[in-house]
Amino acid sequence: MPQDPMDFEWSYWVEWGRERILWLLAGHLLVSQMSRLLVEKYKPWCLMVYGMAACWLLLGIKGFAVILLHAAISFAVAQFQLSLLTWLCSLILLATLRIPAVEETKRRWYDTENEYYLLLFTVSVRCLFCTSFCLEYCWHAPAQKSSHSFPWMLAYVFYYPTFHNGPLVNFDEFSKQMRRQEAFSVKTNLIIFIVGIIRIFFWWCLAELMIHLMYIHALYSSALPLESASYWALGGLALAQVLFFYVKYLVLYGVPGLLLRMDGLKPPALPCCVSLMHSFTKMWRSFDVGLHRFLVRYIYVPMGGSQSSLLGTLLSTAFTFAFVSYWHGGQSYLWYWGALNWLGVIVENGTKRILSISLIQDFI
């Protein structure tokens, strides 16, 4: 039975996974387990070298040079130890991805559009990793700078399981866990691997079943069936789409999450089932946990967050959603999406504050 071809993200990553990425992830697993078994002290550097080699193999020398250049520029700017300057550098580097002349130049490096998009997605995610490292560098005392050296930045940026599509792990968590040396148990790791593979295979089968039988995205791409559908049918289609999105990310984040555990690291929690969510706030906290931690640590809290005045909270939340919209591409529909999510979060939090007033509680 033919599958629904309209979900670009699923088709794209499944194709890349079958061709090369799964093989490179298997190579990372082998290098990681051997280094944990034989040279635990040098594990970060073994994985860094492997990640750089995998990047070179998949994106070519020019793609590798672009990521290395982004890391070098970010690190150089971080030497001024100014958070605002670091953020300005990150936003400028992201903006270069959308300059038409630069896009055309990068397209000419590759034979297919898929290869160019792989570079684009990878560099976009690497920008977040560079930002995390550089802000941690700015915030730490000079005595702690040895743990925030350029080699550690490269070990973090070129860590392969999270390289192309995440999930996002902040540098403070990555560094702390990567430095921790634990007793290595082949038996324990083998059990983790087998259980993880079974779960991921089940999620992948479920996603493939949905995309072969339900044709959710094909229906959304045509106005005629949507116009003739009842409100109940439209609601069902919307629910089906977000459920597929949830299952898709159980696979896309489940694979690197398994490798993180095999490396002795703790990955961000996998997405929570959307059917269990009833609020914008819970959706943002528990769907992409790694991105949520990044946004809270580097944008929301530094700008005041919930500890500031009402206006400060509104601005902190607005800047957080503005960055999310900009990082995803900055198209007009993304700004509308970010604004609606911001409005939803503000209404929910405002309602909670009103309901917490003793007079209102007594009335209820």
mmCIF file of C-alpha atoms in Angstrom:
data_model
loop_
_atom_site.group_PDB
_atom_site.id
_atom_site.type_symbol
_atom_site.label_atom_id
_atom_site.label_comp_id
_atom_site.label_asym_id
_atom_site.label_seq_id
_atom_site.Cartn_x
_atom_site.Cartn_y
_atom_site.Cartn_z
ATOM 1 C CA MET A 1 0.000 0.000 0.000
ATOM 2 C CA PRO A 2 1.477 3.423 -0.942
ATOM 3 C CA GLN A 3 2.305 5.778 1.913
ATOM 4 C CA ASP A 4 1.233 9.370 2.425
ATOM 5 C CA PRO A 5 4.143 11.336 0.885
ATOM 6 C CA MET A 6 3.134 14.735 2.260
ATOM 7 C CA ASP A 7 4.935 14.574 5.640
ATOM 8 C CA PHE A 8 8.323 15.827 4.484
ATOM 9 C CA GLU A 9 10.084 15.486 7.840
ATOM 10 C CA TRP A 10 9.304 11.792 8.357
ATOM 11 C CA SER A 11 10.106 10.799 4.770
ATOM 12 C CA TYR A 12 13.307 12.853 4.845
ATOM 13 C CA TRP A 13 14.797 11.416 8.034
ATOM 14 C CA VAL A 14 13.720 7.846 7.303
ATOM 15 C CA GLU A 15 15.447 8.062 3.901
ATOM 16 C CA TRP A 16 18.642 9.504 5.398
ATOM 17 C CA GLY A 17 18.527 6.995 8.229
ATOM 18 C CA ARG A 18 18.339 4.039 5.893
ATOM 19 C CA GLU A 19 21.068 5.370 3.627
ATOM 20 C CA ARG A 20 23.776 6.559 6.036
ATOM 21 C CA ILE A 21 22.826 8.030 9.395
ATOM 22 C CA LEU A 22 21.876 4.754 11.123
ATOM 23 C CA TRP A 23 25.194 3.255 10.016
ATOM 24 C CA LEU A 24 27.092 6.255 11.377
ATOM 25 C CA LEU A 25 25.148 6.037 14.649
ATOM 26 C CA ALA A 26 26.096 2.348 14.858
ATOM 27 C CA GLY A 27 29.731 3.396 14.371
ATOM 28 C CA HIS A 28 29.380 5.939 17.175
ATOM 29 C CA LEU A 29 27.960 3.219 19.439
ATOM 30 C CA LEU A 30 30.930 0.965 18.708
ATOM 31 C CA VAL A 31 33.501 3.721 19.355
ATOM 32 C CA SER A 32 31.682 4.782 22.515
ATOM 33 C CA GLN A 33 31.494 1.295 24.030
ATOM 34 C CA MET A 34 35.122 0.528 23.180
ATOM 35 C CA SER A 35 36.319 3.814 24.669
ATOM 36 C CA ARG A 36 34.241 3.255 27.844
ATOM 37 C CA LEU A 37 35.692 -0.216 28.145
ATOM 38 C CA LEU A 38 39.340 0.634 27.407
ATOM 39 C CA VAL A 39 40.015 4.381 27.751
ATOM 40 C CA GLU A 40 37.197 5.932 29.808
ATOM 41 C CA LYS A 41 39.305 9.021 30.533
ATOM 42 C CA TYR A 42 39.594 9.859 26.832
ATOM 43 C CA LYS A 43 36.010 9.031 25.855
ATOM 44 C CA PRO A 44 34.986 12.676 25.083
ATOM 45 C CA TRP A 45 37.912 13.079 22.691
ATOM 46 C CA CYS A 46 37.330 9.721 20.975
ATOM 47 C CA LEU A 47 33.693 10.678 20.389
ATOM 48 C CA MET A 48 34.705 14.169 19.233
ATOM 49 C CA VAL A 49 37.061 12.763 16.587
ATOM 50 C CA TYR A 50 34.404 10.293 15.444
ATOM 51 C CA GLY A 51 31.759 13.032 15.232
ATOM 52 C CA MET A 52 34.062 15.212 13.143
ATOM 53 C CA ALA A 53 34.844 12.313 10.814
ATOM 54 C CA ALA A 54 31.117 11.492 10.446
ATOM 55 C CA CYS A 55 30.339 15.151 9.706
ATOM 56 C CA TRP A 56 33.099 15.270 7.065
ATOM 57 C CA LEU A 57 31.849 12.042 5.475
ATOM 58 C CA LEU A 58 28.207 13.107 5.345
ATOM 59 C CA LEU A 59 28.415 16.861 4.676
ATOM 60 C CA GLY A 60 31.741 17.035 2.867
ATOM 61 C CA ILE A 61 34.734 19.218 3.639
ATOM 62 C CA LYS A 62 32.791 22.429 2.970
ATOM 63 C CA GLY A 63 29.892 21.505 5.239
ATOM 64 C CA PHE A 64 32.370 20.483 7.947
ATOM 65 C CA ALA A 65 34.190 23.814 7.513
ATOM 66 C CA VAL A 66 30.934 25.779 7.900
ATOM 67 C CA ILE A 67 30.134 24.111 11.249
ATOM 68 C CA LEU A 68 33.729 24.507 12.455
ATOM 69 C CA LEU A 69 33.690 28.179 11.403
ATOM 70 C CA HIS A 70 30.426 28.799 13.296
ATOM 71 C CA ALA A 71 31.949 27.217 16.412
ATOM 72 C CA ALA A 72 35.177 29.237 16.083
ATOM 73 C CA ILE A 73 33.351 32.557 15.586
ATOM 74 C CA SER A 74 31.024 31.850 18.527
ATOM 75 C CA PHE A 75 33.961 30.944 20.774
ATOM 76 C CA ALA A 76 35.893 34.060 19.755
ATOM 77 C CA VAL A 77 32.935 36.319 20.544
ATOM 78 C CA ALA A 78 32.425 34.537 23.895
ATOM 79 C CA GLN A 79 35.893 35.716 24.991
ATOM 80 C CA PHE A 80 34.349 39.144 25.666
ATOM 81 C CA GLN A 81 32.124 37.429 28.288
ATOM 82 C CA LEU A 82 29.081 39.485 27.339
ATOM 83 C CA SER A 83 25.838 37.495 27.111
ATOM 84 C CA LEU A 84 24.178 40.105 24.917
ATOM 85 C CA LEU A 85 27.080 39.999 22.446
ATOM 86 C CA THR A 86 26.934 36.195 22.388
ATOM 87 C CA TRP A 87 23.218 36.306 21.603
ATOM 88 C CA LEU A 88 23.793 38.900 18.866
ATOM 89 C CA CYS A 89 26.453 36.651 17.300
ATOM 90 C CA SER A 90 24.099 33.641 17.422
ATOM 91 C CA LEU A 91 21.259 35.552 15.768
ATOM 92 C CA ILE A 92 23.583 36.859 13.034
ATOM 93 C CA LEU A 93 24.893 33.347 12.336
ATOM 94 C CA LEU A 94 21.311 32.088 12.098
ATOM 95 C CA ALA A 95 20.460 34.985 9.776
ATOM 96 C CA THR A 96 23.259 33.966 7.384
ATOM 97 C CA LEU A 97 21.367 30.722 6.724
ATOM 98 C CA ARG A 98 18.595 32.746 5.066
ATOM 99 C CA ILE A 99 20.670 35.032 2.828
ATOM 100 C CA PRO A 100 19.738 34.042 -0.777
ATOM 101 C CA ALA A 101 23.294 34.358 -2.123
ATOM 102 C CA VAL A 102 24.671 32.182 0.687
ATOM 103 C CA GLU A 103 21.887 29.623 0.161
ATOM 104 C CA GLU A 104 22.672 29.362 -3.556
ATOM 105 C CA THR A 105 26.383 28.958 -2.877
ATOM 106 C CA LYS A 106 25.750 26.113 -0.433
ATOM 107 C CA ARG A 107 23.304 24.446 -2.821
ATOM 108 C CA ARG A 108 26.047 24.282 -5.459
ATOM 109 C CA TRP A 109 28.191 22.250 -3.077
ATOM 110 C CA TYR A 110 25.831 19.273 -3.358
ATOM 111 C CA ASP A 111 24.233 17.177 -6.066
ATOM 112 C CA THR A 112 20.763 17.034 -4.475
ATOM 113 C CA GLU A 113 18.445 19.291 -2.475
ATOM 114 C CA ASN A 114 18.305 16.667 0.291
ATOM 115 C CA GLU A 115 22.041 17.033 0.922
ATOM 116 C CA TYR A 116 21.722 20.817 1.134
ATOM 117 C CA TYR A 117 18.790 20.514 3.558
ATOM 118 C CA LEU A 118 20.832 18.156 5.740
ATOM 119 C CA LEU A 119 23.482 20.872 6.063
ATOM 120 C CA LEU A 120 20.808 23.497 6.763
ATOM 121 C CA PHE A 121 19.118 21.437 9.492
ATOM 122 C CA THR A 122 22.445 20.462 11.038
ATOM 123 C CA VAL A 123 23.812 24.008 11.176
ATOM 124 C CA SER A 124 20.522 25.289 12.653
ATOM 125 C CA VAL A 125 20.729 22.776 15.508
ATOM 126 C CA ARG A 126 24.490 23.380 15.951
ATOM 127 C CA CYS A 127 23.756 27.105 16.438
ATOM 128 C CA LEU A 128 21.783 26.243 19.582
ATOM 129 C CA PHE A 129 24.643 24.094 20.867
ATOM 130 C CA CYS A 130 27.165 26.881 20.197
ATOM 131 C CA THR A 131 24.895 29.359 21.986
ATOM 132 C CA SER A 132 24.568 27.070 25.017
ATOM 133 C CA PHE A 133 28.336 26.592 25.315
ATOM 134 C CA CYS A 134 29.170 30.279 24.868
ATOM 135 C CA LEU A 135 26.610 31.500 27.402
ATOM 136 C CA GLU A 136 27.917 28.989 29.954
ATOM 137 C CA TYR A 137 31.416 30.298 29.177
ATOM 138 C CA CYS A 138 30.270 33.874 29.839
ATOM 139 C CA TRP A 139 28.634 32.948 33.147
ATOM 140 C CA HIS A 140 31.485 30.924 34.681
ATOM 141 C CA ALA A 141 34.360 32.331 36.715
ATOM 142 C CA PRO A 142 37.911 32.460 35.232
ATOM 143 C CA ALA A 143 38.962 29.572 37.483
ATOM 144 C CA GLN A 144 36.399 27.339 35.744
ATOM 145 C CA LYS A 145 37.429 28.235 32.202
ATOM 146 C CA SER A 146 39.519 25.059 31.826
ATOM 147 C CA SER A 147 36.262 23.081 31.701
ATOM 148 C CA HIS A 148 35.011 25.457 28.985
ATOM 149 C CA SER A 149 37.916 25.239 26.552
ATOM 150 C CA PHE A 150 37.616 25.154 22.763
ATOM 151 C CA PRO A 151 38.307 21.366 22.643
ATOM 152 C CA TRP A 152 35.350 20.870 25.017
ATOM 153 C CA MET A 153 33.240 23.041 22.744
ATOM 154 C CA LEU A 154 34.159 20.816 19.780
ATOM 155 C CA ALA A 155 33.416 17.661 21.812
ATOM 156 C CA TYR A 156 29.980 19.114 22.558
ATOM 157 C CA VAL A 157 29.197 20.510 19.099
ATOM 158 C CA PHE A 158 30.347 17.373 17.231
ATOM 159 C CA TYR A 159 28.718 14.847 19.560
ATOM 160 C CA TYR A 160 27.117 12.720 16.865
ATOM 161 C CA PRO A 161 23.857 11.282 18.333
ATOM 162 C CA THR A 162 22.413 14.806 18.676
ATOM 163 C CA PHE A 163 24.212 16.191 15.628
ATOM 164 C CA HIS A 164 21.578 16.500 12.881
ATOM 165 C CA ASN A 165 18.229 16.865 14.632
ATOM 166 C CA GLY A 166 18.762 16.946 18.392
ATOM 167 C CA PRO A 167 17.456 16.478 21.027
ATOM 168 C CA LEU A 168 19.024 19.505 22.632
ATOM 169 C CA VAL A 169 21.238 18.944 25.681
ATOM 170 C CA ASN A 170 22.590 22.052 27.435
ATOM 171 C CA PHE A 171 26.368 22.208 27.816
ATOM 172 C CA ASP A 172 26.346 22.291 31.624
ATOM 173 C CA GLU A 173 24.461 18.960 31.691
ATOM 174 C CA PHE A 174 26.570 17.432 28.900
ATOM 175 C CA SER A 175 29.901 18.428 30.471
ATOM 176 C CA LYS A 176 28.978 17.287 33.973
ATOM 177 C CA GLN A 177 27.787 13.878 32.793
ATOM 178 C CA MET A 178 30.564 13.342 30.248
ATOM 179 C CA ARG A 179 33.246 13.998 32.905
ATOM 180 C CA ARG A 180 31.643 11.590 35.353
ATOM 181 C CA GLN A 181 33.384 8.215 35.219
ATOM 182 C CA GLU A 182 31.179 5.287 36.130
ATOM 183 C CA ALA A 183 31.705 1.555 36.395
ATOM 184 C CA PHE A 184 31.071 0.090 32.949
ATOM 185 C CA SER A 185 28.834 -2.977 32.740
ATOM 186 C CA VAL A 186 28.510 -4.719 29.373
ATOM 187 C CA LYS A 187 25.510 -6.708 30.628
ATOM 188 C CA THR A 188 23.619 -3.596 31.827
ATOM 189 C CA ASN A 189 24.304 -1.724 28.599
ATOM 190 C CA LEU A 190 23.212 -4.701 26.526
ATOM 191 C CA ILE A 191 19.877 -4.844 28.383
ATOM 192 C CA ILE A 192 19.376 -1.071 27.907
ATOM 193 C CA PHE A 193 20.139 -1.469 24.194
ATOM 194 C CA ILE A 194 17.812 -4.427 23.586
ATOM 195 C CA VAL A 195 14.872 -2.874 25.460
ATOM 196 C CA GLY A 196 15.446 0.466 23.719
ATOM 197 C CA ILE A 197 15.571 -1.099 20.253
ATOM 198 C CA ILE A 198 12.317 -3.001 20.865
ATOM 199 C CA ARG A 199 10.536 0.189 21.966
ATOM 200 C CA ILE A 200 11.851 2.236 19.033
ATOM 201 C CA PHE A 201 10.906 -0.534 16.568
ATOM 202 C CA PHE A 202 7.353 -0.560 17.957
ATOM 203 C CA TRP A 203 7.069 3.250 17.609
ATOM 204 C CA TRP A 204 8.492 3.119 14.079
ATOM 205 C CA CYS A 205 5.988 0.417 13.057
ATOM 206 C CA LEU A 206 3.144 2.484 14.520
ATOM 207 C CA ALA A 207 4.289 5.611 12.624
ATOM 208 C CA GLU A 208 4.596 3.652 9.370
ATOM 209 C CA LEU A 209 1.129 2.169 9.912
ATOM 210 C CA MET A 210 -0.350 5.641 10.432
ATOM 211 C CA ILE A 211 1.353 7.107 7.379
ATOM 212 C CA HIS A 212 0.306 4.173 5.159
ATOM 213 C CA LEU A 213 -3.326 3.991 6.289
ATOM 214 C CA MET A 214 -4.515 7.390 7.510
ATOM 215 C CA TYR A 215 -3.290 9.906 4.845
ATOM 216 C CA ILE A 216 -3.650 12.764 7.341
ATOM 217 C CA HIS A 217 -1.199 15.105 5.628
ATOM 218 C CA ALA A 218 -2.550 14.409 2.135
ATOM 219 C CA LEU A 219 -6.014 15.426 3.333
ATOM 220 C CA TYR A 220 -4.619 18.631 4.831
ATOM 221 C CA SER A 221 -2.894 19.541 1.570
ATOM 222 C CA SER A 222 -6.216 19.650 -0.328
ATOM 223 C CA ALA A 223 -8.856 22.282 0.432
ATOM 224 C CA LEU A 224 -11.809 20.353 -1.070
ATOM 225 C CA PRO A 225 -12.117 17.539 1.514
ATOM 226 C CA LEU A 226 -11.531 20.019 4.357
ATOM 227 C CA GLU A 227 -14.302 22.323 3.143
ATOM 228 C CA SER A 228 -16.789 19.463 2.907
ATOM 229 C CA ALA A 229 -15.858 17.896 6.282
ATOM 230 C CA SER A 230 -17.899 18.414 9.435
ATOM 231 C CA TYR A 231 -16.427 20.102 12.497
ATOM 232 C CA TRP A 232 -16.178 16.711 14.200
ATOM 233 C CA ALA A 233 -14.210 15.332 11.260
ATOM 234 C CA LEU A 234 -11.879 18.359 11.261
ATOM 235 C CA GLY A 235 -11.312 17.894 14.987
ATOM 236 C CA GLY A 236 -10.500 14.227 14.396
ATOM 237 C CA LEU A 237 -8.034 15.127 11.634
ATOM 238 C CA ALA A 238 -6.329 17.668 13.885
ATOM 239 C CA LEU A 239 -6.027 15.107 16.690
ATOM 240 C CA ALA A 240 -4.705 12.478 14.269
ATOM 241 C CA GLN A 241 -2.057 14.896 12.999
ATOM 242 C CA VAL A 242 -0.710 15.806 16.430
ATOM 243 C CA LEU A 243 -0.744 12.138 17.474
ATOM 244 C CA PHE A 244 1.357 11.269 14.424
ATOM 245 C CA PHE A 245 3.691 14.164 15.258
ATOM 246 C CA TYR A 246 4.060 12.701 18.761
ATOM 247 C CA VAL A 247 4.817 9.171 17.531
ATOM 248 C CA LYS A 248 7.235 10.561 14.924
ATOM 249 C CA TYR A 249 9.301 12.297 17.605
ATOM 250 C CA LEU A 250 9.308 9.211 19.809
ATOM 251 C CA VAL A 251 11.378 7.693 16.986
ATOM 252 C CA LEU A 252 13.418 10.766 15.989
ATOM 253 C CA TYR A 253 14.377 11.516 19.612
ATOM 254 C CA GLY A 254 14.227 7.902 20.803
ATOM 255 C CA VAL A 255 17.194 6.772 18.681
ATOM 256 C CA PRO A 256 19.661 9.458 19.888
ATOM 257 C CA GLY A 257 18.205 9.167 23.408
ATOM 258 C CA LEU A 258 19.103 5.468 23.457
ATOM 259 C CA LEU A 259 22.666 6.238 22.355
ATOM 260 C CA LEU A 260 22.979 8.914 25.048
ATOM 261 C CA ARG A 261 22.057 6.315 27.668
ATOM 262 C CA MET A 262 24.557 3.882 26.169
ATOM 263 C CA ASP A 263 27.208 6.603 26.530
ATOM 264 C CA GLY A 264 26.404 6.997 30.227
ATOM 265 C CA LEU A 265 24.490 10.267 29.753
ATOM 266 C CA LYS A 266 20.925 11.119 30.739
ATOM 267 C CA PRO A 267 18.895 12.238 27.702
ATOM 268 C CA PRO A 268 15.982 14.697 27.936
ATOM 269 C CA ALA A 269 12.687 12.906 28.579
ATOM 270 C CA LEU A 270 10.857 11.774 25.467
ATOM 271 C CA PRO A 271 7.725 13.717 24.424
ATOM 272 C CA CYS A 272 4.672 13.276 26.606
ATOM 273 C CA CYS A 273 1.581 11.941 24.805
ATOM 274 C CA VAL A 274 -0.409 14.869 23.428
ATOM 275 C CA SER A 275 -3.687 13.167 24.388
ATOM 276 C CA LEU A 276 -2.736 13.677 28.042
ATOM 277 C CA MET A 277 -2.147 17.408 27.621
ATOM 278 C CA HIS A 278 -4.755 20.093 28.105
ATOM 279 C CA SER A 279 -2.650 23.257 28.275
ATOM 280 C CA PHE A 280 -0.136 25.232 26.240
ATOM 281 C CA THR A 281 2.200 25.396 29.237
ATOM 282 C CA LYS A 282 2.340 21.618 29.699
ATOM 283 C CA MET A 283 2.836 21.122 25.960
ATOM 284 C CA TRP A 284 5.917 23.359 25.950
ATOM 285 C CA ARG A 285 7.309 21.834 29.136
ATOM 286 C CA SER A 286 6.900 18.179 28.277
ATOM 287 C CA PHE A 287 6.954 17.740 24.485
ATOM 288 C CA ASP A 288 10.468 18.892 23.537
ATOM 289 C CA VAL A 289 12.064 18.856 26.986
ATOM 290 C CA GLY A 290 15.563 19.704 25.726
ATOM 291 C CA LEU A 291 14.372 22.805 23.864
ATOM 292 C CA HIS A 292 12.272 23.871 26.862
ATOM 293 C CA ARG A 293 15.304 23.668 29.175
ATOM 294 C CA PHE A 294 17.348 25.714 26.693
ATOM 295 C CA LEU A 295 14.688 28.429 26.418
ATOM 296 C CA VAL A 296 14.153 28.650 30.174
ATOM 297 C CA ARG A 297 17.865 28.694 31.092
ATOM 298 C CA TYR A 298 19.129 31.064 28.408
ATOM 299 C CA ILE A 299 16.179 33.351 27.594
ATOM 300 C CA TYR A 300 13.266 33.229 30.038
ATOM 301 C CA VAL A 301 15.139 33.282 33.379
ATOM 302 C CA PRO A 302 17.879 35.785 32.359
ATOM 303 C CA MET A 303 15.141 38.203 31.260
ATOM 304 C CA GLY A 304 13.400 37.992 34.620
ATOM 305 C CA GLY A 305 10.869 35.233 34.044
ATOM 306 C CA SER A 306 8.103 34.712 36.544
ATOM 307 C CA GLN A 307 10.096 36.463 39.292
ATOM 308 C CA SER A 308 9.795 39.863 37.595
ATOM 309 C CA SER A 309 6.797 42.193 37.282
ATOM 310 C CA LEU A 310 3.768 41.351 35.165
ATOM 311 C CA LEU A 311 5.195 43.347 32.261
ATOM 312 C CA GLY A 312 8.567 41.641 32.711
ATOM 313 C CA THR A 313 6.935 38.217 32.608
ATOM 314 C CA LEU A 314 5.016 39.145 29.456
ATOM 315 C CA LEU A 315 8.217 40.363 27.771
ATOM 316 C CA SER A 316 10.250 37.317 28.877
ATOM 317 C CA THR A 317 7.641 34.983 27.435
ATOM 318 C CA ALA A 318 7.307 37.060 24.253
ATOM 319 C CA PHE A 319 11.069 37.020 23.594
ATOM 320 C CA THR A 320 11.147 33.265 24.219
ATOM 321 C CA PHE A 321 8.450 32.542 21.628
ATOM 322 C CA ALA A 322 9.930 35.101 19.227
ATOM 323 C CA PHE A 323 13.239 33.220 19.280
ATOM 324 C CA VAL A 324 11.495 29.874 18.730
ATOM 325 C CA SER A 325 9.676 31.297 15.678
ATOM 326 C CA TYR A 326 12.878 32.865 14.315
ATOM 327 C CA TRP A 327 14.952 29.714 14.843
ATOM 328 C CA HIS A 328 12.369 27.545 13.049
ATOM 329 C CA GLY A 329 12.683 29.704 9.935
ATOM 330 C CA GLY A 330 11.018 33.040 10.620
ATOM 331 C CA GLN A 331 8.284 32.663 7.996
ATOM 332 C CA SER A 332 5.074 34.631 8.591
ATOM 333 C CA TYR A 333 3.033 31.571 9.612
ATOM 334 C CA LEU A 334 5.647 30.764 12.274
ATOM 335 C CA TRP A 335 5.261 34.232 13.783
ATOM 336 C CA TYR A 336 1.476 33.684 13.940
ATOM 337 C CA TRP A 337 2.063 30.252 15.512
ATOM 338 C CA GLY A 338 4.457 31.725 18.104
ATOM 339 C CA ALA A 339 2.076 34.597 18.883
ATOM 340 C CA LEU A 340 -0.871 32.235 19.416
ATOM 341 C CA ASN A 341 1.208 30.005 21.699
ATOM 342 C CA TRP A 342 2.381 33.073 23.641
ATOM 343 C CA LEU A 343 -1.232 34.202 24.002
ATOM 344 C CA GLY A 344 -2.289 30.731 25.162
ATOM 345 C CA VAL A 345 0.443 30.586 27.823
ATOM 346 C CA ILE A 346 -0.330 34.122 29.024
ATOM 347 C CA VAL A 347 -4.084 33.430 29.304
ATOM 348 C CA GLU A 348 -3.432 30.185 31.220
ATOM 349 C CA ASN A 349 -0.992 31.767 33.658
ATOM 350 C CA GLY A 350 -3.238 34.806 34.082
ATOM 351 C CA THR A 351 -6.206 32.567 34.847
ATOM 352 C CA LYS A 352 -4.152 30.633 37.421
ATOM 353 C CA ARG A 353 -3.147 33.883 39.139
ATOM 354 C CA ILE A 354 -6.767 35.050 39.281
ATOM 355 C CA LEU A 355 -7.958 31.696 40.649
ATOM 356 C CA SER A 356 -5.243 31.775 43.332
ATOM 357 C CA ILE A 357 -6.758 34.920 44.889
ATOM 358 C CA SER A 358 -8.305 33.943 48.238
ATOM 359 C CA LEU A 359 -11.556 35.799 47.533
ATOM 360 C CA ILE A 360 -12.028 33.891 44.250
ATOM 361 C CA GLN A 361 -11.192 30.586 45.939
ATOM 362 C CA ASP A 362 -13.755 31.278 48.683
ATOM 363 C CA PHE A 363 -16.365 32.065 46.031
ATOM 364 C CA ILE A 364 -15.594 28.812 44.162
#
